[in-house]
Coordinates of C-alpha atoms in Angstrom, one line a residue:
M1 CA 0.0 0.0 0.0
S2 CA 1.4 3.4 -1.0
T3 CA 0.6 6.6 0.8
R4 CA 1.1 9.8 -1.1
L5 CA 2.2 12.7 1.0
N6 CA 1.2 16.3 -0.1
L7 CA 3.1 19.4 0.8
E8 CA 0.1 20.6 2.7
D9 CA 0.5 17.7 5.1
L10 CA 3.9 18.8 6.2
P11 CA 4.5 21.2 9.1
P12 CA 5.2 24.8 7.9
R13 CA 9.0 24.5 8.5
Y14 CA 9.4 21.3 6.5
R15 CA 6.9 22.5 3.8
A16 CA 8.9 25.6 3.3
Q17 CA 12.1 23.5 3.0
A18 CA 10.5 21.2 0.4
E19 CA 9.1 24.2 -1.6
A20 CA 12.6 25.7 -1.6
Q21 CA 14.1 22.5 -2.9
I22 CA 11.4 22.2 -5.6
A23 CA 12.1 25.9 -6.6
R24 CA 15.8 25.2 -6.7
R25 CA 15.4 22.1 -8.9
T26 CA 13.2 24.1 -11.2
R27 CA 15.8 26.9 -11.5
E28 CA 18.6 24.4 -12.1
K29 CA 16.7 22.8 -15.0
C30 CA 16.1 26.2 -16.7
T31 CA 18.7 27.6 -19.1
T32 CA 19.1 31.3 -19.3
T33 CA 19.2 32.0 -23.0
Q34 CA 17.6 34.8 -24.8
Q35 CA 15.0 32.5 -26.2
T36 CA 13.9 31.2 -22.8
L37 CA 13.8 34.8 -21.5
A38 CA 11.6 35.7 -24.4
D39 CA 9.3 32.7 -23.7
A40 CA 9.2 33.7 -20.0
A41 CA 8.1 37.2 -21.0
K42 CA 5.4 35.9 -23.3
S43 CA 4.1 33.6 -20.5
A44 CA 4.2 36.5 -18.0
G45 CA 2.2 38.6 -20.5
K46 CA -0.4 35.8 -20.8
I47 CA -1.1 35.8 -17.1
G48 CA -1.1 39.6 -16.9
K49 CA 2.0 40.0 -14.7
T50 CA 5.3 41.8 -15.1
F51 CA 8.4 40.5 -13.4
E52 CA 11.7 42.3 -12.7
S53 CA 13.8 39.1 -13.1
R54 CA 13.7 35.6 -14.3
G55 CA 14.0 34.4 -10.7
E56 CA 10.8 36.3 -9.8
Y57 CA 9.0 34.7 -12.7
E58 CA 10.2 31.2 -11.9
Y59 CA 9.2 31.6 -8.2
Y60 CA 5.8 32.9 -9.1
I61 CA 5.2 30.0 -11.5
S62 CA 6.6 27.2 -9.4
V63 CA 5.6 28.3 -5.8
I64 CA 3.0 31.1 -5.7
L65 CA 0.6 30.0 -8.5
P66 CA 0.4 26.4 -7.1
G67 CA 0.0 27.8 -3.6
I68 CA -2.9 30.0 -4.6
E69 CA -4.6 27.2 -6.6
S70 CA -4.4 24.9 -3.6
G71 CA -5.6 27.5 -1.2
R72 CA -2.5 27.6 1.0
I73 CA -1.6 31.1 -0.2
I74 CA -4.5 33.6 0.1
K75 CA -2.6 36.7 -0.9
A76 CA 0.6 37.3 -2.9
T77 CA 1.6 40.9 -3.2
P78 CA 4.7 41.8 -5.3
H79 CA 7.1 44.7 -4.6
V80 CA 5.9 45.9 -1.2
A81 CA 8.0 48.8 0.1
F82 CA 8.6 48.8 3.9
P83 CA 9.7 52.2 5.4
L84 CA 12.8 51.6 7.6
L85 CA 14.0 55.1 8.6
P86 CA 12.3 58.5 8.0
A87 CA 14.1 61.3 6.1
K88 CA 15.7 63.9 8.4
E89 CA 18.4 66.5 8.6
Y90 CA 21.4 66.4 10.9
G91 CA 23.2 69.6 11.0
N92 CA 23.6 70.6 7.4
V93 CA 23.3 67.0 6.1
K94 CA 20.1 65.8 4.6
L95 CA 19.6 62.1 5.2
P96 CA 17.1 60.4 2.8
A97 CA 14.5 58.0 4.0
A98 CA 15.5 54.3 4.0
R99 CA 13.1 51.6 2.8
Y100 CA 13.2 47.9 2.0
T101 CA 11.3 46.6 -1.0
A102 CA 10.5 42.9 -0.9
D103 CA 9.9 40.9 -4.1
Y104 CA 6.8 39.2 -2.6
V105 CA 4.8 39.3 0.6
L106 CA 2.8 36.1 0.9
V107 CA -0.1 35.6 3.3
Y108 CA -0.9 32.0 4.0
A109 CA -4.3 30.5 4.9
D110 CA -3.1 29.8 8.5
G111 CA -2.4 33.6 8.9
A112 CA 1.4 33.3 8.6
V113 CA 3.2 36.0 6.6
E114 CA 6.3 35.3 4.5
V115 CA 8.5 38.0 2.9
V116 CA 10.4 36.6 -0.1
E117 CA 13.5 38.2 -1.6
I118 CA 15.0 36.9 -4.9
K119 CA 18.4 38.0 -5.9
S120 CA 21.1 36.8 -8.2
K121 CA 24.6 36.6 -6.8
F122 CA 25.7 39.5 -9.0
T123 CA 22.8 41.7 -8.1
R124 CA 23.4 41.0 -4.4
W125 CA 27.0 42.0 -4.8
A126 CA 26.3 45.1 -6.9
Q127 CA 23.7 46.4 -4.4
R128 CA 26.1 46.8 -1.6
D129 CA 23.6 48.5 0.8
Y130 CA 21.2 45.5 0.4
I131 CA 22.7 43.6 3.3
Y132 CA 22.2 46.5 5.6
R133 CA 18.6 47.2 4.4
R134 CA 17.9 43.5 4.8
R135 CA 19.2 43.6 8.4
L136 CA 17.2 46.7 9.3
F137 CA 14.1 45.1 7.8
I138 CA 14.5 41.9 9.8
D139 CA 15.3 43.7 13.1
L140 CA 12.7 46.5 12.8
I141 CA 9.8 44.8 11.0
A142 CA 10.0 41.1 10.3
E143 CA 11.0 39.9 13.8
P144 CA 8.7 42.1 15.8
K145 CA 5.7 41.2 13.6
G146 CA 6.6 37.5 13.4
Y147 CA 7.1 37.5 9.6
K148 CA 9.1 34.7 8.0
F149 CA 11.9 36.0 5.8
T150 CA 13.1 33.9 2.8
E151 CA 16.0 34.9 0.6
I152 CA 16.6 33.0 -2.6
I153 CA 19.9 33.4 -4.4
T154 CA 19.6 32.5 -8.1
P155 CA 22.5 31.5 -10.4
D156 CA 24.0 34.3 -12.4
S157 CA 22.9 34.8 -16.0
K158 CA 25.4 34.8 -18.8
D159 CA 25.3 38.6 -18.9
E160 CA 26.0 38.8 -15.2
I161 CA 28.9 36.4 -15.5
R162 CA 30.3 38.5 -18.3
E163 CA 30.0 41.6 -16.1
W164 CA 31.8 39.8 -13.3
K165 CA 34.7 39.0 -15.6
R166 CA 34.8 42.6 -16.9
L167 CA 35.0 43.9 -13.3
A168 CA 37.7 41.4 -12.4
K169 CA 39.7 42.4 -15.4
Q170 CA 39.2 46.1 -14.6
A171 CA 40.5 45.4 -11.0
G172 CA 43.6 43.8 -12.4
R173 CA 42.7 40.3 -11.5
S174 CA 43.0 37.9 -14.4
E175 CA 41.9 34.6 -12.6
K176 CA 39.1 32.7 -14.2
L177 CA 35.6 33.2 -12.8

């Protein structure tokens, strides 16, 4: 006798771990060529959504859509901006407001809230203030409100790898990347 186990049967911690593994396997199977990016854009247009990256698209298709269809996810909001620090002046220095914009905020049927951030290795490196904004967001908003925070690091695209090599060459490092 065979018993089939569904993701919904798992406790939240293990379900999230399984969903992350499924998303990772899906990403590994995808190739990042211009044709697949064009296909992704066409598919995104068909469902009426716009995505800032291929990683966001893949996460939406592989995790969010099935979650909404199964009823586990009741609300998925893209690109929510959370204010971290207000703008102010200190002496003659004008300090701009600081905010953190998450890729997705998911509200589950059990009331849990998950904030999802999807970054490529290159983008994470290029946005040097990201790690500080992430830390402020976790300390000031996510922890006090009990939000779960998930960060997904996607493989670099061919263009990003090319940019890594250009930057390494510019810095005088000739080792292979």
